[in-house]
GROMACS .gro file of C-alpha atoms in nm:
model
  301
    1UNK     CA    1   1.671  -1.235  -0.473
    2UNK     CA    2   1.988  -1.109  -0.271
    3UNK     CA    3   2.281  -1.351  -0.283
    4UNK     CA    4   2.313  -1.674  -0.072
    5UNK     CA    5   2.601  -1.505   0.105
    6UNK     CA    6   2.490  -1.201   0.236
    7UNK     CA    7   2.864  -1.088   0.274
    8UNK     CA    8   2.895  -1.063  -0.112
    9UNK     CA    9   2.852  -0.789  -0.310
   10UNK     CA   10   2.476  -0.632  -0.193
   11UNK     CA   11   2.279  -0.656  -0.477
   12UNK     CA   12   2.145  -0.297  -0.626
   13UNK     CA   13   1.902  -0.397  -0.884
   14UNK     CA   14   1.595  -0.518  -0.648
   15UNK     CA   15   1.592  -0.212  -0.522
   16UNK     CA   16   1.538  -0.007  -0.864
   17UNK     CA   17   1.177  -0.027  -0.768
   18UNK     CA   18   1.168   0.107  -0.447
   19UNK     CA   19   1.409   0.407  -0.545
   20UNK     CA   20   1.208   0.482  -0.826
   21UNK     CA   21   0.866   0.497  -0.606
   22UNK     CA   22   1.047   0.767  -0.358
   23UNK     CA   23   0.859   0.518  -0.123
   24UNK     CA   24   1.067   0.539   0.263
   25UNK     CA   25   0.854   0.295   0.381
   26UNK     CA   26   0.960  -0.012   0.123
   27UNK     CA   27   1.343   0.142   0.167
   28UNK     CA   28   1.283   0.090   0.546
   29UNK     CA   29   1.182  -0.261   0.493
   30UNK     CA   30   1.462  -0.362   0.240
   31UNK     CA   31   1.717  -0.227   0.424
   32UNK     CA   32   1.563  -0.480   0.726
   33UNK     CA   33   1.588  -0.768   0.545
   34UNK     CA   34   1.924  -0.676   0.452
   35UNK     CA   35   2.039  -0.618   0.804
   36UNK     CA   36   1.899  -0.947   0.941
   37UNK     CA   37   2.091  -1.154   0.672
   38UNK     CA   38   2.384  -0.975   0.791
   39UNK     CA   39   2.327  -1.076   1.085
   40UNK     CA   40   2.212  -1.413   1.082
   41UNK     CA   41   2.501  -1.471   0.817
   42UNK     CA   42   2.751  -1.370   1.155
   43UNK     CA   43   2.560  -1.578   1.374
   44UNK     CA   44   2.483  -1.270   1.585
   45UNK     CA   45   2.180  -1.271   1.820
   46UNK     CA   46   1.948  -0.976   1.834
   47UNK     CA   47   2.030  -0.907   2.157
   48UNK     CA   48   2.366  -0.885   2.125
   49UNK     CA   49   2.360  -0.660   1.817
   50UNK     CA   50   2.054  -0.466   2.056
   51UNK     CA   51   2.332  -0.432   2.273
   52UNK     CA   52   2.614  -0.302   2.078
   53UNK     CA   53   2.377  -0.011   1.928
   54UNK     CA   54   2.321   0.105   2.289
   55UNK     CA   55   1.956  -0.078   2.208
   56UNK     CA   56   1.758  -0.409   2.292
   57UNK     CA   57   1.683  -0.716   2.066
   58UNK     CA   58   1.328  -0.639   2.014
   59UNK     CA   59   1.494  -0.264   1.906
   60UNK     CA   60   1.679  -0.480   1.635
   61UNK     CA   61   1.396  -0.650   1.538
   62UNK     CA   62   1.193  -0.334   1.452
   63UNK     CA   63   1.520  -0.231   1.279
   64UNK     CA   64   1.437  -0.555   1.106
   65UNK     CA   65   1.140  -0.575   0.964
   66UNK     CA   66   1.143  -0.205   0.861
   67UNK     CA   67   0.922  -0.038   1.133
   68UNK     CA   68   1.106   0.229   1.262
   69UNK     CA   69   1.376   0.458   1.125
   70UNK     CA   70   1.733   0.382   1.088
   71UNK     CA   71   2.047   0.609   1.233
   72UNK     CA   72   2.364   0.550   1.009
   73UNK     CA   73   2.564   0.535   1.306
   74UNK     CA   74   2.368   0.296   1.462
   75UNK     CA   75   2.392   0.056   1.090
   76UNK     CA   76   2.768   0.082   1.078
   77UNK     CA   77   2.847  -0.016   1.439
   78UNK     CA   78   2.599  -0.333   1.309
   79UNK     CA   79   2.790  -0.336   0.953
   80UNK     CA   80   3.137  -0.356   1.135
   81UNK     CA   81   2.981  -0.615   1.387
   82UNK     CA   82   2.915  -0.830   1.110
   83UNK     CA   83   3.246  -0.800   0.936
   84UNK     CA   84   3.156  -0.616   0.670
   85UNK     CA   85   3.444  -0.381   0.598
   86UNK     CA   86   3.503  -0.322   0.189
   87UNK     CA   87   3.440   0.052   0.158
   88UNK     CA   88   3.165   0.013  -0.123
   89UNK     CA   89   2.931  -0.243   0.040
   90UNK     CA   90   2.922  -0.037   0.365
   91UNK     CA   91   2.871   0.277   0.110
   92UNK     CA   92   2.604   0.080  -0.039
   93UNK     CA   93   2.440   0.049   0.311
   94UNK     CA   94   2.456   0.348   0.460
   95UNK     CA   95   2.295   0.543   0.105
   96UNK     CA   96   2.014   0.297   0.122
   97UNK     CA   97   1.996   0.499   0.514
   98UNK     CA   98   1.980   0.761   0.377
   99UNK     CA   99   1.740   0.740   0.161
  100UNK     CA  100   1.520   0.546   0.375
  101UNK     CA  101   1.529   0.849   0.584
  102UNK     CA  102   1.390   1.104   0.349
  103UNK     CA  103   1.017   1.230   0.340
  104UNK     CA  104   0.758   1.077   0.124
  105UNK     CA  105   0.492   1.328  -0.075
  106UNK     CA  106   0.251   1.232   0.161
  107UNK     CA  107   0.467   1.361   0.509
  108UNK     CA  108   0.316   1.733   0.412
  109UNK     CA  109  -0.058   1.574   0.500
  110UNK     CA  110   0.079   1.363   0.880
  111UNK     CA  111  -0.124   1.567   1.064
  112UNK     CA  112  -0.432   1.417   0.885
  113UNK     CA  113  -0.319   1.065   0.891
  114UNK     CA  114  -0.256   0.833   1.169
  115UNK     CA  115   0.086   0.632   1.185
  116UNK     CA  116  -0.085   0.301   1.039
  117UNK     CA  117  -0.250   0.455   0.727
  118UNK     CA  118   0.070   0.658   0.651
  119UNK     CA  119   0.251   0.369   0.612
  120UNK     CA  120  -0.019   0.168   0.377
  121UNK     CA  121   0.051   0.499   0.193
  122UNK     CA  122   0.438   0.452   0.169
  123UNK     CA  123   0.373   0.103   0.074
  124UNK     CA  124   0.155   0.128  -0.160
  125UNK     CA  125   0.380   0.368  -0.358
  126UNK     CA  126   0.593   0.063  -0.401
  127UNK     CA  127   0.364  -0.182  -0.482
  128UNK     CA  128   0.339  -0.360  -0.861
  129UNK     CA  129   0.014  -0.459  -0.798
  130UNK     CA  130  -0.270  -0.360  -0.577
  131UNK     CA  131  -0.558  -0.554  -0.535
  132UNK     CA  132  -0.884  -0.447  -0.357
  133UNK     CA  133  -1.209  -0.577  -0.254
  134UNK     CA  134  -1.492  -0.291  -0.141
  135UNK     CA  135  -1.820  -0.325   0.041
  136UNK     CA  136  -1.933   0.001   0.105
  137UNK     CA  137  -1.705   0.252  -0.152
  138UNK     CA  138  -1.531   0.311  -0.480
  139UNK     CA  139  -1.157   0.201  -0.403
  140UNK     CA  140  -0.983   0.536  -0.307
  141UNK     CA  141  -0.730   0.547  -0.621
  142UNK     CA  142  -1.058   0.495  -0.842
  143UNK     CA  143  -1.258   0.787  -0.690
  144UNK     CA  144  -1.337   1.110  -0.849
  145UNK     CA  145  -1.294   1.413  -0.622
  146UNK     CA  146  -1.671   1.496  -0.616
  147UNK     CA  147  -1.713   1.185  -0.431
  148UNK     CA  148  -1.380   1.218  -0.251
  149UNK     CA  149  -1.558   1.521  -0.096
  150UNK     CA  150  -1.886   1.352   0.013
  151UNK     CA  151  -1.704   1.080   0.179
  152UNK     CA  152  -1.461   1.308   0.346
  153UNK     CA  153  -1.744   1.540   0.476
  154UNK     CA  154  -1.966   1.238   0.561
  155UNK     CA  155  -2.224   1.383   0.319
  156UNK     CA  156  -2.289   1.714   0.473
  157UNK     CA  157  -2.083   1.894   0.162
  158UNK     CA  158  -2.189   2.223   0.285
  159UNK     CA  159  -2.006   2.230   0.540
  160UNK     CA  160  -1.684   2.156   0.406
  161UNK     CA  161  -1.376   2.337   0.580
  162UNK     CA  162  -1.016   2.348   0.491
  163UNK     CA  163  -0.907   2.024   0.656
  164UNK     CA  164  -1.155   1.834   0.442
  165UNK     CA  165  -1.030   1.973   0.134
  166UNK     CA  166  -0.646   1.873   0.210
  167UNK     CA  167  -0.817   1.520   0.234
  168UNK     CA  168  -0.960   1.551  -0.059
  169UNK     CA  169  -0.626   1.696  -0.218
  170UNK     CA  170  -0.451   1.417  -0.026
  171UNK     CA  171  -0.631   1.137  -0.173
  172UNK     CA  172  -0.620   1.282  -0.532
  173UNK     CA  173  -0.283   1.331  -0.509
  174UNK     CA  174  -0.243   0.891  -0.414
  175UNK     CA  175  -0.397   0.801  -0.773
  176UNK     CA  176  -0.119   0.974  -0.909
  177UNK     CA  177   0.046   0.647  -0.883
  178UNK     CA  178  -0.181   0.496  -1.156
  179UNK     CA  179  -0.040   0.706  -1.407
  180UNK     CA  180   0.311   0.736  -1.339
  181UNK     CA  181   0.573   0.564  -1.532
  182UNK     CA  182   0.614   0.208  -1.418
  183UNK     CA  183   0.280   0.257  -1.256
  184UNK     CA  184   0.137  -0.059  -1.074
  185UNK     CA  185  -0.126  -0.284  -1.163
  186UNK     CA  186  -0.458  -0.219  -1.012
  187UNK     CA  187  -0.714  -0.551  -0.958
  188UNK     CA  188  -1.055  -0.385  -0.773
  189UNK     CA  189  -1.320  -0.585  -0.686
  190UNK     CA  190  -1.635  -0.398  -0.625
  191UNK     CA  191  -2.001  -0.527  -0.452
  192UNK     CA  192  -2.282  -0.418  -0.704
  193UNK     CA  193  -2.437  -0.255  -0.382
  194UNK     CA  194  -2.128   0.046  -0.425
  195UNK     CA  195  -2.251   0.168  -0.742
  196UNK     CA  196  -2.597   0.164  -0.594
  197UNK     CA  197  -2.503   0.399  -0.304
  198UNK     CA  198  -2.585   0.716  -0.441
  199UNK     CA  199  -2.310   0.903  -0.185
  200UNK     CA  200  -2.345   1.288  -0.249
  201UNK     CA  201  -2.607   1.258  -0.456
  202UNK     CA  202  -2.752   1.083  -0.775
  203UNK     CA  203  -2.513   1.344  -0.995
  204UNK     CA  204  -2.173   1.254  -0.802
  205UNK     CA  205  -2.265   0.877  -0.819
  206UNK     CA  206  -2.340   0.879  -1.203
  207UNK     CA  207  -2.020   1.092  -1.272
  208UNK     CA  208  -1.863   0.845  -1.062
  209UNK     CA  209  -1.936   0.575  -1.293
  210UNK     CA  210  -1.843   0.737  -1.586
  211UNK     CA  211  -1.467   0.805  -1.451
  212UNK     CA  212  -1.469   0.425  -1.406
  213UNK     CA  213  -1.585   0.368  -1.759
  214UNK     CA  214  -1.255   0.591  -1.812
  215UNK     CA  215  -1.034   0.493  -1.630
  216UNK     CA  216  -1.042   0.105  -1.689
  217UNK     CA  217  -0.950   0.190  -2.045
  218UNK     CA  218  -0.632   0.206  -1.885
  219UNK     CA  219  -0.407  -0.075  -1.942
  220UNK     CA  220  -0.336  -0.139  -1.596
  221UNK     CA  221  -0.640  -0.070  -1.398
  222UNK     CA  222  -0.933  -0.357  -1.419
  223UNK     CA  223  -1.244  -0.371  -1.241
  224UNK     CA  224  -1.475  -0.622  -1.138
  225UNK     CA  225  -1.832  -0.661  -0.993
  226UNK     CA  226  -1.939  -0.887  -0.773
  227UNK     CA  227  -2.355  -0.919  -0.816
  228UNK     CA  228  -2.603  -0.907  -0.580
  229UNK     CA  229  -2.678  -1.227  -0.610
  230UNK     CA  230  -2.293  -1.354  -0.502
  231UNK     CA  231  -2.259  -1.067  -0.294
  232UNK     CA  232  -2.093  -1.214   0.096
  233UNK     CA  233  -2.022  -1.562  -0.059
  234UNK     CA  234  -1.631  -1.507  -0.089
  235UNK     CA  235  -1.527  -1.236   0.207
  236UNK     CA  236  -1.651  -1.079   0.456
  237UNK     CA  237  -1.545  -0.755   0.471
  238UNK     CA  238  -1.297  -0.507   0.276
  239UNK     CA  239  -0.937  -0.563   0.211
  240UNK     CA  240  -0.628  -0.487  -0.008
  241UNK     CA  241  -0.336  -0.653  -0.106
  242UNK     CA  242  -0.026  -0.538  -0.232
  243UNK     CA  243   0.219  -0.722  -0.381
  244UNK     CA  244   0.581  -0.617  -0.472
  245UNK     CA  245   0.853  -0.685  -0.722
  246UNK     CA  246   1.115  -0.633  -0.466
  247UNK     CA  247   1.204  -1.007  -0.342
  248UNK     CA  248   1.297  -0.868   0.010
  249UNK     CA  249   0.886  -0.673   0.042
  250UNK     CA  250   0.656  -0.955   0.163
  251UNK     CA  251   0.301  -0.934   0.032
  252UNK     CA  252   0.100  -0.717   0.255
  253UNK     CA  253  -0.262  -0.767   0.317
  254UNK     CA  254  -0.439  -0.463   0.495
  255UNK     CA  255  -0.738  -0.462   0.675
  256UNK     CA  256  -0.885  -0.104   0.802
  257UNK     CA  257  -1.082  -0.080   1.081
  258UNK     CA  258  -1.277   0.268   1.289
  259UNK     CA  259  -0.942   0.296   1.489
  260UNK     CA  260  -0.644   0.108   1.322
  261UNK     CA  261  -0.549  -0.148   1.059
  262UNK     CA  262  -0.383  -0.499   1.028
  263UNK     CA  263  -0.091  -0.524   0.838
  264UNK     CA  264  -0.095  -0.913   0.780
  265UNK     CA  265   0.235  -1.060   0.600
  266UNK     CA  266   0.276  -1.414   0.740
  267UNK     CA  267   0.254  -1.627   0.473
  268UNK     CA  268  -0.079  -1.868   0.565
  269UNK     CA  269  -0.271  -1.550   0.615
  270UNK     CA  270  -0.152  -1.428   0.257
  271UNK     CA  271  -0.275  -1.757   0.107
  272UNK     CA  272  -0.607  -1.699   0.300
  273UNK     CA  273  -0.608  -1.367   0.128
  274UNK     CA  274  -0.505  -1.501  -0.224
  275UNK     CA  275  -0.733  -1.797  -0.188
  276UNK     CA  276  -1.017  -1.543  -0.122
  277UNK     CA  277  -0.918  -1.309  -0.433
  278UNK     CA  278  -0.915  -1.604  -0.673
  279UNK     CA  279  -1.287  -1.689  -0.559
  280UNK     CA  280  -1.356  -1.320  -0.630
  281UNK     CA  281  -1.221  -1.355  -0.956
  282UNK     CA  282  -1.498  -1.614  -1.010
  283UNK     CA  283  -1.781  -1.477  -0.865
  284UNK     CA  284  -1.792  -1.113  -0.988
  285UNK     CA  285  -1.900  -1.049  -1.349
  286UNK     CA  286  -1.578  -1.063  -1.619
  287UNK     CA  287  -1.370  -0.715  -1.724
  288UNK     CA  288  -1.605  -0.656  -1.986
  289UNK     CA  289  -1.926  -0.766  -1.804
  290UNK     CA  290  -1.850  -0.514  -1.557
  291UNK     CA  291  -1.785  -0.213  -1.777
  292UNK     CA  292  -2.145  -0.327  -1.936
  293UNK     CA  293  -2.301  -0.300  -1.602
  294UNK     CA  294  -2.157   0.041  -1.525
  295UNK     CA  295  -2.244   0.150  -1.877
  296UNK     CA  296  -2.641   0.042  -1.807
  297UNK     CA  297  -2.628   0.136  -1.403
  298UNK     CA  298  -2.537   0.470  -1.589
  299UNK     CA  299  -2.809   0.506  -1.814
  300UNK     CA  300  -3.033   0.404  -1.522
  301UNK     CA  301  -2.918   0.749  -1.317
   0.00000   0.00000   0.00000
């Protein structure tokens, strides 16, 4: 946790994480919470630091919560409104600009993603632990590229064209993050009715199933199955949550929709969200009943 005076030494450590990730987004959002300390610290209203950036308080507050970028002259005129002058600590500040600044892996693929799922993406590079819930698929970091491909073409695989197959390369390349050093913790909760859905085909669905049966070997990945006959007790419809080790990143729950997502970080709609994901954790079928299931759901196919 930063420092009870803001003015003090800025703290490096917490943001180990974030650095390490390459993530922009978290950067974007540390570097907020950083800047609104400073400025609460000075007693400064937005809207007069809007004002001495050439800007407007609800500028500020975008600056502050991390959702837009940052221009290092626009953070030192705010750094030497609110008195901080040591060399080193504005140094300190203006790197983490920098760095906020630079392009994720995933800038290559914009084009395919809208504004709102590119920064779930930056986010969830920087998460320690990622928790989903799934109706209707295999969580997207737990699906093999066979069935990456039937979902991205909607199931009409012959008629796959080179956008579809940047998807695909786009979504193999985000489960990367599973096996990276200081990889983050995984927590998927699937309905029983996903690994009934035989999308692309009886062949793609049981191969499916086996790279499940692999990949929660994995220390840090665990699944579990919510049966048919709990299925729509505990939640309505698909989410994920990610949490982060960063003090200043607020747990995030997203919620996707045909045109958008929510991004919901106040903190009675997290413990909505963690209140639901505990009841999950009761309802679906243990670790090791789960990988049971998937073991006889494959000998079934």
């Amino acid at each position: 946790m930063a420092a009870d005076d803001p003015r003090g030494a800025p703290e490096s450590a917490p943001l180990t994480a974030a650095e390490v990730s390459g993530a922009p987004t978290a950067r974007r959002i540390v570097l907020g919470a950083q800047l609104r300390r400073l400025r609460e610290a000075a007693e400064i209203s937005r809207a007069d630091a809007g004002y001495a950036i050439r800007g407007s308080d609800s500028k500020i507050s975008r600056m502050e919560l991390g959702r837009v970028g940052f221009k290092e002259r626009d953070v030192g005129d705010l750094l030497t409104m609110y008195g901080v002058t040591d060399e080193n600590e504005r140094a300190f500040y203006l790197d983490m600009v920098r760095k906020s600044n630079e392009r994720g892996w995933w800038h290559r693929y914009t084009d395919l993603m809208p504004d709102w799922f590119s920064n779930f993406v930056g986010l969830e590079e920087s998460a320690s632990l990622i928790q989903n819930y799934e109706l209707l698929f295999v969580p997207g970091l737990l699906q093999t590229e066979e069935y990456v491909r039937a979902v991205a073409s909607h199931g009409q695989t012959t008629r796959i064209d080179d956008e579809t197959e940047r998807r695909v390369r786009l979504r193999m390349q985000r489960q990367r993050v599973l096996f990276r050093q200081g990889a983050p913790r995984l927590w998927a909760v699937l309905d029983e009715s996903v690994l009934r859905r035989p999308l692309g085909g009886v062949a793609t669905l049981r191969r499916q199933i086996e790279h499940l049966l692999e990949v929660t070997k994995q220390p840090n990945i665990t699944l579990q199955v919510v049966p048919y006959s709990m299925s729509g007790y505990s939640a309505e419809g698909s989410f994920s949550m990610l949490r982060f080790a960063e003090p200043s990143l607020p747990d995030v729950v997203y919620i996707e929709h045909l045109n958008g997502a929510l991004y919901l970080d106040r903190q009675n709609e997290i413990e909505v969200y963690g209140r639901v994901i505990d009841r999950l954790a009761v309802d679906a079928e243990t670790p090791d009943r789960s990988r049971q299931l998937l073991s006889k759901l494959r000998a079934e196919l």
